[in-house]
Amino acid sequence: AMSSHVKLRKEKGTLAEYEMQIKEVRSQLSEQLKVLDVQVELRVQLIQDLNEFLRRRAEIELEYSRSLEKLVDRFSSKIRHPKEQQNLKKDENLLSPVNCWYLLLNQTRQESRDHAALGDTCSAHITVRLTHIAEDTGRLSKKSKEVGLQMQDELLKVTSELQTAMKTYHQYHTDSLSAEGKMKEAEKLEERHMGKSADQGVSQSGGDPKQQRRSSVKKMERMKEKRLVKLQEAQLKCTKARNDYLLNLAAANAAMNKYYLQDVCTLIDCCDLGFHLSLGGALRGYLSAQRRVQQSREEALVVLDTAIQGLDPQSDQKKILEMNNSAFCLPFRFEYQPHEGDQVCEVSVEAQVRHELETRFQQLQSRLSSVTIETEEVNKTLRATLKALLDSISTEEYSSPETPQAGQSAEQSRASAPDPTGNKSSLAKKRANQQESESFYFNKVKEYLSGSNLISKLQAKHDLLKEAIEKAEAIDSDPTRLQSSQSVRVRRPRPCSQYNHKLFTGDLLTFVESSGQQIPLVVESCIRFINLHGLHHEGIFRVPGSQSEVNEIRNDFERGDDPLTDSQGDHDIDSVAGVLKLYFRGLETPLFPKDKFNDLIECVQVENSLERACHIKRVVSSFPRPVLVVMRYLFAFLNQ
């Protein structure tokens, strides 16, 4: 009895443990459905939020598009020409800044259209698609839940069948054990009965003991046979129940494995059916619309950048002159108006005025050389100032605030930005320097224009006098007008035929003051000859000329004559260059005085070009003015 009680309690514990497992499975299956429902709710909420976001984004894009359109219309209405209002396209006659302005308006108008198209795509296409996705998600979730419930019911059915099979197996096994116990009891009874029968046979000598023993044995055998039959039947039922239980156990484990390892994934796939593809398609539509806007903007910016690169002041100047030809065309020439039948219409070089005109011509020539040198110096300063001014303008920085990094708010970006006070002070200083440079530049422009205008007037008078004097000299050299049959070489008379001071190996300052020549004749004549015949001569100033010819030309200059005036290139160019070198090399006081040599060397060692020029100018400014005039004339020639 004690053993049966222990077995029963153990059996109840096994059943309770099994029922606890089944209860946990049911709870887990219920939790699975709740998780799937939560995921569906999250997706629906995500779609709704995304839909609302795109709807509001569309409103913002459309409002931005309208604002851009109004902005373009506001400035387009200021364009004076109707044709330009209709088409703000690139025109060959448009000035490059105007072309940039029109392209900027065009780009803004196109940007307005692009943002309107983006807003329409968000509101009319993508939001509709997202609404369909939300509907599909709800509908598919219901069907998936039905499938999940069916799968869980089948799984629970298998567990229920397993529980029934286990109980049946336990019951039949209990019956088998009970039959086996009764069989053992019958065998024990038979053994005890056989022992008692033997004892009774010895003690009871009377009667018929054999007959009693046979009857007792038969009873025991019949009882034993009955119990054996029941034992065999119980064992057979137990075996069948055990087999059925093992089969159901294998099926239940297989069903559990399949459900948790395969069916759950299939169930989730049913819930996800087409969701990611549909959402990806909708977002790709949004991305495609954004890329179209970006591509259109980049193309417009490329066109605008090309127009900016094409900003050309020279081309604009030409267009302005062509479009306003009547205002800028050269007016009629002033014609000579003779007075009351006067037939002379050119400069007369008669004997009475010839010396005066030649003297005036020489003065004009000297004045023209001096003004040309001064104007050339002003022009060099003007070009350097213009280059520095343009470089300053081109390198001027217009910094924009940096784009905040990912995860950085606008306040954090402003806090990390550099203090604008320093930038403002630096910019103000640059602006002040620029305005100062502009003032200096325009002063130099005035000086240059004044000097160049004077040069043009002096050059016109110089050329006219030169032509008249050459005609007079040609008439004088006519063989029919001369007694000699040979051509006589006519030299320009000089103010004096002999100098009071040495030309070569003399003092430049003393010679200029005594002769009245701002540029010594030897310098002016040699440079003019080299300009006419030797600018492209190879080895100029390097190859020595004929020493005899150099001495001959030198002696002519010492006498006050100009041996290079009437020559048509019959002198050797290297000899003429040698005379010029000989003159400067033989000066008593060098062109650059020895006491200023170290100062000039220090100036050359300054690295900054502008500072170096200022230092050189400061040193050279201390030279006498006549020496500076000759120096400018010489370096203007060497600069060629």
XYZ file of N, CA and C in Angstrom, residues 14-160:
441
model
N 4.486 14.243 -12.044
C 4.848 14.259 -13.470
C 3.779 14.942 -14.294
N 2.506 14.616 -13.998
C 1.400 15.245 -14.732
C 1.349 16.747 -14.463
N 1.594 17.146 -13.210
C 1.573 18.577 -12.881
C 2.699 19.321 -13.609
N 3.873 18.689 -13.684
C 4.995 19.313 -14.404
C 4.677 19.455 -15.887
N 4.053 18.425 -16.449
C 3.682 18.489 -17.862
C 2.654 19.588 -18.103
N 1.663 19.661 -17.216
C 0.640 20.702 -17.371
C 1.254 22.096 -17.233
N 2.285 22.223 -16.374
C 2.977 23.505 -16.244
C 3.690 23.875 -17.553
N 4.301 22.873 -18.203
C 4.950 23.133 -19.495
C 3.931 23.583 -20.545
N 2.792 22.889 -20.556
C 1.743 23.252 -21.517
C 1.252 24.665 -21.245
N 1.124 24.999 -19.971
C 0.665 26.344 -19.611
C 1.678 27.397 -20.069
N 2.970 27.120 -19.900
C 4.004 28.054 -20.358
C 3.977 28.210 -21.874
N 3.751 27.099 -22.585
C 3.659 27.167 -24.054
C 2.482 28.032 -24.471
N 1.330 27.838 -23.818
C 0.149 28.653 -24.143
C 0.443 30.142 -23.901
N 1.084 30.431 -22.759
C 1.415 31.826 -22.451
C 2.382 32.401 -23.491
N 3.352 31.597 -23.908
C 4.321 32.054 -24.913
C 3.651 32.308 -26.256
N 2.736 31.409 -26.634
C 2.017 31.595 -27.901
C 1.164 32.858 -27.864
N 0.538 33.098 -26.745
C -0.265 34.320 -26.604
C 0.621 35.565 -26.681
N 1.806 35.482 -26.051
C 2.735 36.616 -26.094
C 3.234 36.872 -27.520
N 3.401 35.798 -28.282
C 3.823 35.960 -29.674
C 2.810 36.773 -30.472
N 1.556 36.461 -30.312
C 0.511 37.206 -31.028
C 0.489 38.669 -30.597
N 0.712 38.898 -29.294
C 0.742 40.287 -28.823
C 1.918 41.047 -29.439
N 3.091 40.380 -29.510
C 4.270 41.025 -30.107
C 4.013 41.377 -31.561
N 3.402 40.433 -32.293
C 3.096 40.705 -33.700
C 2.093 41.846 -33.835
N 1.121 41.892 -32.936
C 0.151 43.002 -32.968
C 0.845 44.338 -32.706
N 1.788 44.332 -31.737
C 2.525 45.572 -31.441
C 3.347 46.012 -32.648
N 3.982 45.042 -33.325
C 4.759 45.388 -34.511
C 3.884 45.982 -35.604
N 2.699 45.420 -35.755
C 1.765 45.963 -36.753
C 1.367 47.384 -36.381
N 1.082 47.605 -35.098
C 0.716 48.956 -34.657
C 1.857 49.943 -34.893
N 3.093 49.495 -34.612
C 4.244 50.370 -34.843
C 4.394 50.713 -36.319
N 4.187 49.736 -37.178
C 4.301 49.996 -38.614
C 3.218 50.951 -39.095
N 2.008 50.716 -38.620
C 0.913 51.602 -39.027
C 1.189 53.020 -38.541
N 1.675 53.140 -37.293
C 1.992 54.468 -36.770
C 3.137 55.109 -37.552
N 4.136 54.278 -37.909
C 5.253 54.780 -38.716
C 4.762 55.317 -40.053
N 3.902 54.556 -40.713
C 3.369 54.986 -42.011
C 2.557 56.263 -41.853
N 1.765 56.340 -40.795
C 0.959 57.541 -40.574
C 1.850 58.762 -40.328
N 2.889 58.591 -39.496
C 3.804 59.706 -39.233
C 4.540 60.126 -40.504
N 5.010 59.133 -41.255
C 5.708 59.437 -42.500
C 4.787 60.134 -43.492
N 3.537 59.686 -43.531
C 2.552 60.303 -44.422
C 2.307 61.754 -44.030
N 2.131 61.979 -42.717
C 1.901 63.343 -42.247
C 3.131 64.227 -42.489
N 4.313 63.649 -42.275
C 5.548 64.405 -42.523
C 5.652 64.833 -43.979
N 5.408 63.911 -44.895
C 5.513 64.239 -46.317
C 4.430 65.215 -46.744
N 3.257 65.119 -46.128
C 2.192 66.071 -46.461
C 2.598 67.485 -46.037
N 3.150 67.589 -44.840
C 3.602 68.911 -44.383
C 4.831 69.371 -45.176
N 5.698 68.428 -45.512
C 6.862 68.779 -46.344
C 6.398 69.300 -47.702
N 5.369 68.696 -48.252
C 4.821 69.160 -49.529
C 4.287 70.582 -49.406
N 3.603 70.873 -48.297
C 3.097 72.236 -48.094
C 4.254 73.242 -48.028
N 5.328 72.850 -47.321
C 6.488 73.748 -47.209
C 7.148 73.948 -48.571
N 7.298 72.843 -49.323
C 7.910 72.947 -50.647
C 7.086 73.837 -51.564
N 5.761 73.682 -51.533
C 4.896 74.507 -52.383
C 4.957 75.970 -51.956
N 4.983 76.213 -50.648
C 5.086 77.593 -50.172
C 6.437 78.199 -50.567
N 7.490 77.402 -50.453
C 8.819 77.866 -50.867
C 8.849 78.146 -52.364
N 8.199 77.272 -53.138
C 8.129 77.478 -54.587
C 7.409 78.772 -54.921
N 6.288 79.025 -54.248
C 5.548 80.268 -54.507
C 6.386 81.489 -54.112
N 7.125 81.385 -53.010
C 7.964 82.511 -52.578
C 9.064 82.798 -53.600
N 9.683 81.736 -54.113
C 10.710 81.931 -55.138
C 10.122 82.542 -56.400
N 8.926 82.075 -56.776
C 8.270 82.612 -57.978
C 7.966 84.101 -57.806
N 7.474 84.476 -56.638
C 7.197 85.895 -56.373
C 8.488 86.712 -56.411
N 9.559 86.140 -55.864
C 10.835 86.844 -55.859
C 11.317 87.103 -57.282
N 11.226 86.080 -58.137
C 11.660 86.244 -59.527
C 10.770 87.237 -60.256
N 9.443 87.129 -60.053
C 8.517 88.053 -60.724
C 8.775 89.494 -60.300
N 9.124 89.675 -59.044
C 9.358 91.037 -58.545
C 10.511 91.702 -59.283
N 11.588 90.960 -59.500
C 12.743 91.558 -60.161
C 12.648 91.465 -61.679
N 11.911 90.467 -62.178
C 11.723 90.389 -63.628
C 10.897 91.561 -64.132
N 9.986 92.048 -63.302
C 9.150 93.179 -63.714
C 9.964 94.455 -63.885
N 11.169 94.494 -63.316
C 12.003 95.685 -63.450
C 12.780 95.711 -64.755
N 12.769 94.597 -65.470
C 13.494 94.555 -66.743
C 12.736 95.393 -67.755
N 13.443 96.271 -68.426
C 12.772 97.277 -69.245
C 12.257 96.720 -70.562
N 13.000 95.801 -71.170
C 12.620 95.355 -72.503
C 11.644 94.192 -72.410
N 10.536 94.254 -73.147
C 9.552 93.156 -73.099
C 10.141 91.829 -73.548
N 11.004 91.871 -74.556
C 11.594 90.618 -75.022
C 12.424 89.970 -73.923
N 13.108 90.805 -73.161
C 13.920 90.268 -72.067
C 13.036 89.710 -70.967
N 11.832 90.281 -70.797
C 10.913 89.755 -69.788
C 10.406 88.379 -70.194
N 10.214 88.182 -71.494
C 9.680 86.897 -71.948
C 10.742 85.810 -71.864
N 11.926 86.137 -72.294
C 12.993 85.138 -72.305
C 14.240 85.719 -71.665
N 14.535 85.253 -70.474
C 15.777 85.680 -69.826
C 16.878 84.716 -70.245
N 17.122 84.652 -71.547
C 18.099 83.720 -72.075
C 19.380 84.457 -72.435
N 20.423 83.700 -72.609
C 21.705 84.301 -72.931
C 21.648 84.890 -74.329
N 22.056 86.140 -74.431
C 22.063 86.853 -75.690
C 23.476 87.349 -75.932
N 23.885 87.317 -77.195
C 25.234 87.765 -77.507
C 25.437 89.232 -77.163
N 24.349 90.019 -77.216
C 24.467 91.445 -76.946
C 24.386 91.778 -75.457
N 24.070 90.786 -74.630
C 23.969 91.056 -73.198
C 25.360 91.221 -72.604
N 25.486 92.178 -71.724
C 26.736 92.323 -70.992
C 26.888 91.155 -70.027
N 28.130 90.779 -69.756
C 28.360 89.584 -68.934
C 27.750 89.699 -67.536
N 27.787 90.858 -66.833
C 27.088 90.925 -65.536
C 25.577 90.773 -65.678
N 25.011 91.371 -66.744
C 23.565 91.238 -66.970
C 23.219 89.789 -67.285
N 24.083 89.137 -68.039
C 23.853 87.725 -68.350
C 23.854 86.882 -67.075
N 24.794 87.159 -66.158
C 24.812 86.444 -64.873
C 23.520 86.698 -64.099
N 23.044 87.938 -64.121
C 21.816 88.285 -63.405
C 20.623 87.544 -63.991
N 20.521 87.512 -65.324
C 19.402 86.811 -65.963
C 19.469 85.309 -65.690
N 20.679 84.754 -65.726
C 20.823 83.322 -65.440
C 20.456 83.014 -63.993
N 20.788 83.920 -63.087
C 20.414 83.726 -61.685
C 18.898 83.734 -61.530
N 18.219 84.647 -62.239
C 16.750 84.662 -62.201
C 16.191 83.384 -62.814
N 16.763 82.957 -63.936
C 16.311 81.713 -64.570
C 16.503 80.520 -63.638
N 17.674 80.478 -63.001
C 17.957 79.365 -62.088
C 16.978 79.359 -60.920
N 16.643 80.538 -60.416
C 15.695 80.628 -59.299
C 14.302 80.213 -59.744
N 13.910 80.616 -60.950
C 12.590 80.212 -61.453
C 12.528 78.696 -61.651
N 13.609 78.124 -62.198
C 13.639 76.674 -62.371
C 13.632 75.968 -61.020
N 14.321 76.537 -60.050
C 14.307 75.966 -58.700
C 12.902 76.006 -58.117
N 12.163 77.079 -58.412
C 10.770 77.168 -57.963
C 9.943 76.037 -58.569
N 10.130 75.812 -59.877
C 9.389 74.720 -60.532
C 9.782 73.366 -59.947
N 11.069 73.182 -59.699
C 11.533 71.895 -59.165
C 10.945 71.628 -57.783
N 10.894 72.642 -56.940
C 10.336 72.448 -55.596
C 8.820 72.264 -55.657
N 8.170 72.899 -56.635
C 6.735 72.658 -56.813
C 6.494 71.208 -57.232
N 7.343 70.709 -58.141
C 7.218 69.309 -58.558
C 7.500 68.365 -57.394
N 8.481 68.714 -56.558
C 8.774 67.893 -55.380
C 7.593 67.883 -54.423
N 6.991 69.050 -54.192
C 5.818 69.109 -53.320
C 4.658 68.317 -53.884
N 4.448 68.387 -55.203
C 3.364 67.627 -55.829
C 3.622 66.132 -55.713
N 4.887 65.737 -55.881
C 5.223 64.311 -55.746
C 4.946 63.817 -54.330
N 5.299 64.628 -53.341
C 5.079 64.222 -51.947
C 3.597 64.143 -51.612
N 2.815 65.114 -52.081
C 1.407 65.184 -51.670
C 0.499 64.299 -52.509
N 0.776 64.203 -53.806
C -0.165 63.524 -54.699
C 0.224 62.090 -55.023
N 1.442 61.710 -54.792
C 1.865 60.374 -55.196
C 2.343 59.538 -54.006
N 3.332 60.065 -53.308
C 3.929 59.254 -52.243
C 2.957 59.060 -51.088
N 2.197 60.103 -50.721
C 1.256 59.960 -49.604
C 0.154 58.956 -49.932
N -0.294 58.945 -51.194
C -1.305 57.955 -51.600
C -0.732 56.549 -51.480
N 0.502 56.407 -51.903
C 1.132 55.092 -51.821
C 1.309 54.661 -50.368
N 1.656 55.584 -49.503
C 1.798 55.253 -48.087
C 0.458 54.884 -47.466
N -0.617 55.542 -47.893
C -1.953 55.179 -47.408
C -2.288 53.747 -47.793
N -1.966 53.373 -49.021
C -2.196 51.993 -49.463
C -1.360 51.016 -48.646
N -0.138 51.407 -48.337
C 0.719 50.525 -47.534
C 0.113 50.314 -46.150
N -0.415 51.376 -45.541
C -1.046 51.248 -44.223
C -2.254 50.323 -44.292
N -3.080 50.480 -45.342
C -4.238 49.598 -45.501
C -3.799 48.158 -45.697
N -2.783 47.953 -46.536
C -2.292 46.591 -46.774
C -1.734 45.981 -45.493
N -1.055 46.784 -44.697
C -0.483 46.271 -43.447
C -1.575 45.798 -42.496
N -2.642 46.573 -42.349
C -3.749 46.164 -41.474
C -4.442 44.914 -41.976
N -4.683 44.871 -43.276
C -5.385 43.713 -43.836
C -4.539 42.449 -43.724
N -3.258 42.557 -44.067
C -2.384 41.388 -44.014
C -2.147 40.932 -42.581
N -2.149 41.860 -41.642
C -1.949 41.470 -40.246
C -3.115 40.623 -39.744
N -4.337 40.965 -40.166
C -5.496 40.159 -39.758
C -5.399 38.750 -40.319
N -5.057 38.665 -41.601
C -4.936 37.330 -42.202
C -3.790 36.555 -41.571
N -2.700 37.249 -41.282
C -1.569 36.575 -40.648
C -1.936 36.098 -39.251
N -2.740 36.887 -38.548
C -3.164 36.483 -37.208
C -4.042 35.240 -37.273
N -4.917 35.179 -38.288
C -5.739 33.977 -38.460
C -4.864 32.759 -38.702
N -3.858 32.924 -39.551
C -2.946 31.808 -39.814
C -2.202 31.427 -38.539
N -1.764 32.433 -37.775
C -1.052 32.153 -36.539
C -1.912 31.418 -35.527
N -3.173 31.847 -35.388
C -4.080 31.154 -34.467
C -4.290 29.712 -34.893
N -4.439 29.502 -36.192
C -4.630 28.133 -36.683
C -3.399 27.282 -36.379
N -2.227 27.833 -36.618
C -0.997 27.085 -36.346
C -0.852 26.794 -34.856
N -1.188 27.755 -34.018
C -1.094 27.539 -32.574
C -2.124 26.519 -32.099
N -3.336 26.564 -32.678
C -4.357 25.563 -32.312
C -3.885 24.163 -32.658
N -3.281 24.024 -33.822
C -2.777 22.702 -34.215
C -1.666 22.255 -33.266
N -0.806 23.196 -32.880
C 0.264 22.846 -31.953
C -0.300 22.441 -30.596
N -1.279 23.186 -30.102
C -1.901 22.841 -28.817
C -2.662 21.519 -28.910
N -3.234 21.257 -30.082
C -3.930 19.976 -30.272
C -2.955 18.816 -30.147
N -1.763 18.997 -30.711
C -0.743 17.952 -30.622
C -0.333 17.747 -29.170
N -0.173 18.848 -28.440
C 0.201 18.720 -27.027
C -0.917 18.070 -26.214
N -2.167 18.376 -26.587
C -3.303 17.745 -25.897
C -3.333 16.248 -26.162
